[in-house]
Short mmCIF file of C-alpha atoms and ligand atoms in Angstrom, two decimals:
data_model
loop_
_atom_site.label_atom_id
_atom_site.label_comp_id
_atom_site.label_asym_id
_atom_site.label_seq_id
_atom_site.Cartn_x
_atom_site.Cartn_y
_atom_site.Cartn_z
CA UNK J 711 51.69 -45.72 114.98
CA UNK J 712 48.75 -46.77 117.49
CA UNK J 713 48.48 -46.27 121.00
CA UNK J 714 49.09 -50.12 121.69
CA UNK J 715 51.45 -51.02 119.05
CA UNK J 716 52.79 -54.29 118.29
CA UNK J 717 56.98 -54.31 118.77
CA UNK J 718 59.03 -56.89 117.24
CA UNK J 719 62.68 -57.17 118.58
CA UNK J 720 64.89 -58.93 116.05
CA UNK J 721 68.22 -60.52 117.42
CA UNK J 722 68.06 -61.55 121.01
CA UNK J 723 71.74 -61.30 121.98
CA UNK J 724 73.48 -59.08 124.77
CA UNK J 725 71.68 -56.10 123.21
CA UNK J 726 68.16 -57.39 121.92
CA UNK J 727 67.07 -59.84 125.04
CA UNK J 728 67.34 -57.04 127.94
CA UNK J 729 65.74 -54.34 125.46
CA UNK J 730 62.76 -56.89 124.43
CA UNK J 731 62.39 -57.98 128.04
CA UNK J 732 61.95 -54.25 129.06
CA UNK J 733 59.54 -53.35 125.95
CA UNK J 734 57.54 -56.51 126.95
CA UNK J 735 56.47 -54.92 130.56
CA UNK J 736 54.68 -52.01 128.75
CA UNK J 737 53.97 -52.96 124.97
CA UNK J 738 52.84 -56.44 122.94
CA UNK J 739 56.38 -57.55 122.17
CA UNK J 740 57.77 -60.30 120.03
CA UNK J 741 61.51 -61.24 120.13
CA UNK J 742 62.71 -62.98 117.22
CA UNK J 743 65.99 -64.63 116.64
CA UNK J 744 67.28 -67.31 113.87
CA UNK J 745 68.78 -69.30 116.43
CA UNK J 746 66.56 -71.90 117.28
CA UNK J 747 68.87 -73.20 120.15
CA UNK J 748 68.81 -69.76 121.63
CA UNK J 749 64.87 -69.40 121.88
CA UNK J 750 64.63 -73.01 123.16
CA UNK J 751 66.84 -72.02 126.00
CA UNK J 752 65.16 -68.79 126.54
CA UNK J 753 61.94 -70.71 126.72
CA UNK J 754 63.48 -72.74 129.51
CA UNK J 755 64.42 -69.51 131.23
CA UNK J 756 68.15 -69.83 130.35
CA UNK J 757 70.17 -66.67 129.22
CA UNK J 758 73.59 -68.04 128.35
CA UNK J 759 74.61 -64.20 128.20
CA UNK J 760 73.29 -63.65 132.00
CA UNK J 761 72.03 -60.44 131.00
CA UNK J 762 68.53 -61.13 131.98
CA UNK J 763 67.79 -63.24 135.24
CA UNK J 764 66.00 -66.69 135.12
CA UNK J 765 63.11 -65.41 137.31
CA UNK J 766 62.42 -62.38 134.79
CA UNK J 767 62.55 -64.41 131.88
CA UNK J 768 60.05 -66.91 133.24
CA UNK J 769 57.84 -63.87 134.35
CA UNK J 770 58.21 -61.94 130.89
CA UNK J 771 55.14 -61.72 128.53
CA UNK J 772 57.69 -61.42 125.71
CA UNK J 773 56.73 -63.80 122.93
CA UNK J 774 59.59 -65.65 121.81
CA UNK J 775 59.92 -66.91 118.21
CA UNK J 776 62.40 -68.46 115.72
CA UNK J 777 59.38 -68.25 112.99
CA UNK J 778 59.83 -64.94 111.21
CA UNK J 779 55.93 -65.31 110.37
CA UNK J 780 55.09 -64.69 113.98
CA UNK J 781 56.40 -61.03 113.52
CA UNK J 782 54.11 -60.23 110.56
CA UNK J 783 52.31 -57.00 110.37
CA UNK J 784 53.91 -55.35 113.61
CA UNK J 785 53.93 -51.43 114.14
CA UNK J 786 57.68 -51.29 115.03
CA UNK J 787 60.49 -53.71 114.26
CA UNK J 788 63.93 -52.88 116.33
CA UNK J 789 67.13 -54.77 114.86
CA UNK J 790 69.73 -55.80 117.14
CA UNK J 791 71.92 -58.46 115.34
CA UNK J 792 75.44 -58.36 115.27
CA UNK J 793 77.68 -55.98 112.90
CA UNK J 794 81.08 -57.47 113.71
CA UNK J 795 84.43 -56.47 111.56
CA UNK J 796 86.21 -59.07 109.56
CA UNK J 797 89.79 -59.78 109.97
CA UNK J 798 90.64 -57.19 107.83
CA UNK J 799 88.54 -54.91 110.13
CA UNK J 800 86.18 -54.04 107.46
CA UNK J 801 82.53 -54.21 108.65
CA UNK J 802 80.52 -57.56 108.36
CA UNK J 803 77.10 -56.27 107.08
CA UNK J 804 76.01 -59.88 106.48
CA UNK J 805 73.47 -60.37 109.52
CA UNK J 806 72.13 -56.89 109.11
CA UNK J 807 71.46 -57.28 105.55
CA UNK J 808 69.82 -60.51 106.32
CA UNK J 809 67.56 -58.92 108.86
CA UNK J 810 66.70 -56.26 106.48
CA UNK J 811 65.33 -58.73 104.12
CA UNK J 812 63.80 -60.45 106.78
CA UNK J 813 61.81 -57.34 107.80
CA UNK J 814 61.00 -56.31 104.13
CA UNK J 815 58.78 -59.61 103.82
CA UNK J 816 57.14 -59.02 107.29
CA UNK J 817 55.93 -55.17 106.60
CA UNK J 818 52.22 -54.60 106.30
CA UNK J 819 52.57 -51.21 104.09
CA UNK J 820 48.94 -50.36 105.37
CA UNK J 821 50.63 -49.69 109.06
CA UNK J 822 53.57 -47.84 107.64
CA UNK J 823 55.63 -49.61 110.33
CA UNK J 824 58.97 -47.73 111.61
CA UNK J 825 62.16 -50.18 111.26
CA UNK J 826 64.76 -48.75 113.86
CA UNK J 827 68.34 -50.20 113.85
CA UNK J 828 70.19 -50.38 117.05
CA UNK J 829 73.16 -52.44 115.83
CA UNK J 830 76.41 -50.50 115.53
CA UNK J 831 76.98 -49.28 111.94
CA UNK J 832 78.94 -46.56 110.44
CA UNK J 833 77.36 -43.52 109.45
CA UNK J 834 74.81 -43.94 106.26
CA UNK J 835 74.36 -47.75 106.79
CA UNK J 836 70.92 -47.43 108.15
CA UNK J 837 69.71 -45.37 105.21
CA UNK J 838 71.68 -46.23 102.27
CA UNK J 839 72.25 -50.06 103.16
CA UNK J 840 69.39 -51.17 105.26
CA UNK J 841 66.57 -48.71 104.00
CA UNK J 842 67.74 -49.58 100.37
CA UNK J 843 67.71 -53.28 101.00
CA UNK J 844 64.39 -53.25 102.70
CA UNK J 845 62.78 -51.42 99.59
CA UNK J 846 64.45 -53.64 97.15
CA UNK J 847 63.42 -57.10 99.09
CA UNK J 848 60.29 -55.98 99.93
CA UNK J 849 59.29 -53.88 96.67
CA UNK J 850 58.54 -51.30 98.90
CA UNK J 851 59.08 -47.36 99.34
CA UNK J 852 60.55 -45.81 102.28
CA UNK J 853 58.42 -42.91 103.47
CA UNK J 854 55.14 -44.35 101.85
CA UNK J 855 55.60 -48.02 103.13
CA UNK J 856 57.85 -47.81 106.49
CA UNK J 857 59.95 -45.50 107.63
CA UNK J 858 63.07 -45.74 109.25
CA UNK J 859 64.88 -44.70 112.52
CA UNK J 860 68.00 -45.23 114.30
CA UNK J 861 68.90 -45.77 118.44
CA UNK J 862 72.26 -46.63 119.07
CA UNK J 863 72.59 -49.44 121.92
CA UNK J 864 74.90 -47.72 124.58
CA UNK J 865 75.10 -50.62 127.00
CA UNK J 866 78.14 -52.81 128.28
CA UNK J 867 77.43 -56.34 129.16
CA UNK J 868 77.69 -56.98 132.68
CA UNK J 869 77.22 -53.25 133.88
CA UNK J 870 74.39 -53.52 136.42
CA UNK J 871 74.13 -49.77 136.86
CA UNK J 872 73.80 -48.37 133.34
CA UNK J 873 71.19 -50.73 131.99
CA UNK J 874 68.64 -50.27 129.05
CA UNK J 875 66.27 -49.47 131.82
CA UNK J 876 68.37 -46.22 133.14
CA UNK J 877 70.32 -44.99 130.28
CA UNK J 878 69.57 -42.11 128.24
CA UNK J 879 68.59 -43.12 124.77
CA UNK J 880 69.41 -41.45 121.67
CA UNK J 881 66.90 -41.56 118.96
CA UNK J 882 66.28 -40.09 115.51
CA UNK J 883 64.10 -41.16 112.74
CA UNK J 884 62.73 -40.09 109.24
CA UNK J 885 60.33 -37.39 110.43
CA UNK J 886 58.97 -35.91 113.57
CA UNK J 887 56.34 -38.21 113.79
CA UNK J 888 58.99 -41.26 113.94
CA UNK J 889 60.72 -39.47 116.58
CA UNK J 890 57.87 -38.95 118.79
CA UNK J 891 57.02 -42.68 118.55
CA UNK J 892 60.42 -43.51 119.44
CA UNK J 893 60.28 -40.95 122.42
CA UNK J 894 57.01 -42.44 123.47
CA UNK J 895 58.11 -46.15 123.37
CA UNK J 896 61.79 -45.97 124.63
CA UNK J 897 60.81 -43.14 127.02
CA UNK J 898 58.16 -45.74 128.40
CA UNK J 899 61.10 -48.18 129.30
CA UNK J 900 63.89 -45.86 130.50
CA UNK J 901 64.33 -43.69 133.54
CA UNK J 902 67.17 -41.94 131.66
CA UNK J 903 64.78 -40.21 128.96
CA UNK J 904 65.82 -39.83 125.58
CA UNK J 905 67.75 -37.44 123.31
CA UNK J 906 66.52 -36.30 119.95
CA UNK J 907 69.33 -36.39 117.54
CA UNK J 908 69.00 -34.16 114.42
CA UNK J 909 69.02 -37.07 111.85
CA UNK J 910 69.79 -40.89 111.54
CA UNK J 911 73.24 -39.89 110.43
CA UNK J 912 73.68 -37.65 113.53
CA UNK J 913 72.82 -40.49 115.86
CA UNK J 914 75.12 -43.23 114.07
CA UNK J 915 78.15 -40.68 114.39
CA UNK J 916 77.11 -40.05 118.06
CA UNK J 917 77.65 -44.08 118.98
CA UNK J 918 80.89 -44.01 116.52
CA UNK J 919 82.20 -41.27 118.60
CA UNK J 920 81.11 -42.62 122.09
CA UNK J 921 82.82 -46.21 120.99
CA UNK J 922 86.08 -44.34 119.79
CA UNK J 923 86.38 -42.60 123.14
CA UNK J 924 85.21 -45.39 125.26
CA UNK J 925 88.38 -47.41 123.31
CA UNK J 926 90.81 -44.67 124.23
CA UNK J 927 89.81 -44.99 127.76
CA UNK J 928 90.15 -48.45 128.11
CA UNK J 929 93.41 -48.29 126.37
CA UNK J 930 94.64 -45.33 128.61
CA UNK J 931 93.65 -47.57 131.64
CA UNK J 932 95.53 -50.48 130.67
CA UNK J 933 98.60 -48.29 129.92
CA UNK J 934 98.52 -46.72 133.41
CA UNK J 935 97.60 -50.17 135.29
N1 NAD G 2035 77.41 -56.40 123.41
C1 NAD G 2035 77.48 -55.34 123.37
O1 NAD G 2035 78.17 -54.71 124.32
C2 NAD G 2035 77.25 -53.94 122.61
C3 NAD G 2035 76.85 -52.77 123.34
C4 NAD G 2035 76.61 -51.56 122.28
C5 NAD G 2035 76.19 -52.01 120.80
N2 NAD G 2035 76.31 -53.38 120.72
C6 NAD G 2035 75.85 -53.82 119.09
O2 NAD G 2035 74.70 -54.19 119.27
C7 NAD G 2035 74.29 -55.14 117.92
C8 NAD G 2035 74.13 -56.60 118.66
O3 NAD G 2035 75.08 -56.88 119.51
P1 NAD G 2035 74.89 -58.13 120.50
O4 NAD G 2035 76.47 -58.23 121.24
O5 NAD G 2035 73.85 -58.06 121.04
O6 NAD G 2035 75.13 -59.61 119.44
P2 NAD G 2035 74.91 -60.77 120.17
O7 NAD G 2035 75.98 -61.66 119.04
O8 NAD G 2035 74.92 -60.84 121.35
O9 NAD G 2035 73.50 -61.44 119.47
C9 NAD G 2035 72.83 -61.13 118.66
C10 NAD G 2035 71.47 -62.22 118.24
O10 NAD G 2035 71.38 -61.72 116.68
C11 NAD G 2035 70.74 -63.36 116.04
N3 NAD G 2035 70.58 -62.96 114.74
C12 NAD G 2035 71.92 -62.84 114.10
N4 NAD G 2035 71.42 -62.72 112.59
C13 NAD G 2035 69.97 -62.85 112.84
C14 NAD G 2035 68.97 -62.25 111.88
N5 NAD G 2035 69.25 -62.07 110.56
N6 NAD G 2035 67.79 -62.46 112.15
C15 NAD G 2035 67.24 -62.54 113.75
N7 NAD G 2035 68.10 -62.88 114.47
C16 NAD G 2035 69.50 -62.72 114.03
C17 NAD G 2035 71.88 -64.06 116.66
O11 NAD G 2035 71.52 -65.54 116.69
C18 NAD G 2035 72.15 -63.68 118.10
O12 NAD G 2035 71.20 -64.40 119.08
C19 NAD G 2035 75.80 -55.24 117.48
O13 NAD G 2035 75.74 -54.11 116.27
C20 NAD G 2035 76.84 -54.58 118.26
O14 NAD G 2035 78.25 -53.88 117.78
C21 NAD G 2035 76.66 -54.45 121.48
#
């Protein structure tokens, strides 16, 4: 990756928008969302999630788009799309699969971009599902044409203290070069520093454990209140 990378954030919700606005302070950043209405609102300075103040939206240099074509040939793609569970508690990988397919069409193999997933997933999804989908949809080879990374998002909506600009970012990637790229990019936007996980699966596991602990903490609070 170059010293002056172009970054694309895919999915501008609770997680993606604050991240994209923070990245735009330091890097050329494009925010892409398939929801045309969301992009129109953001262009008018309205964030219905209330994570980003209207003034910050007006001032940001973040380039907002609902046209995937505007995100072609970037150095770093960060995917922050929803990964809900369905009625039977099975993970719904529809949006992350669709986003992987979109990224696959935008990759310039000469740039060997990094594709980082921030969406919450069960261990193995980044490599075995998303990586494989990018390879298949783009006719690309992981390692040669693009590389993968994972960095779990750890924010709580509405929490103004542990924001994306203060939290310690857990990062992992296909090789040391990717990990150091991510350390440079995320390290530039957070004062909390970065934690280099041993592998992509280790970073995915860290998020699952954190969510399970937060879940049991919330349950304990409810039971004692
Ligand atoms: N919200 C949280 O508290 C929180 C905290 C930590 C992690 N996470 C994880 O982060 C991920 C994102 O969650 P969120 O709360 O920001 O979701 P969200 O629903 O607020 O926003 C997701 C955005 O992605 C867009 N999108 C969907 N499919 C797309 C596609 N194919 N291409 C481009 N854009 C697409 C949607 O239009 C939407 O604007 C999830 O995996 C979630 O589990 C969320």
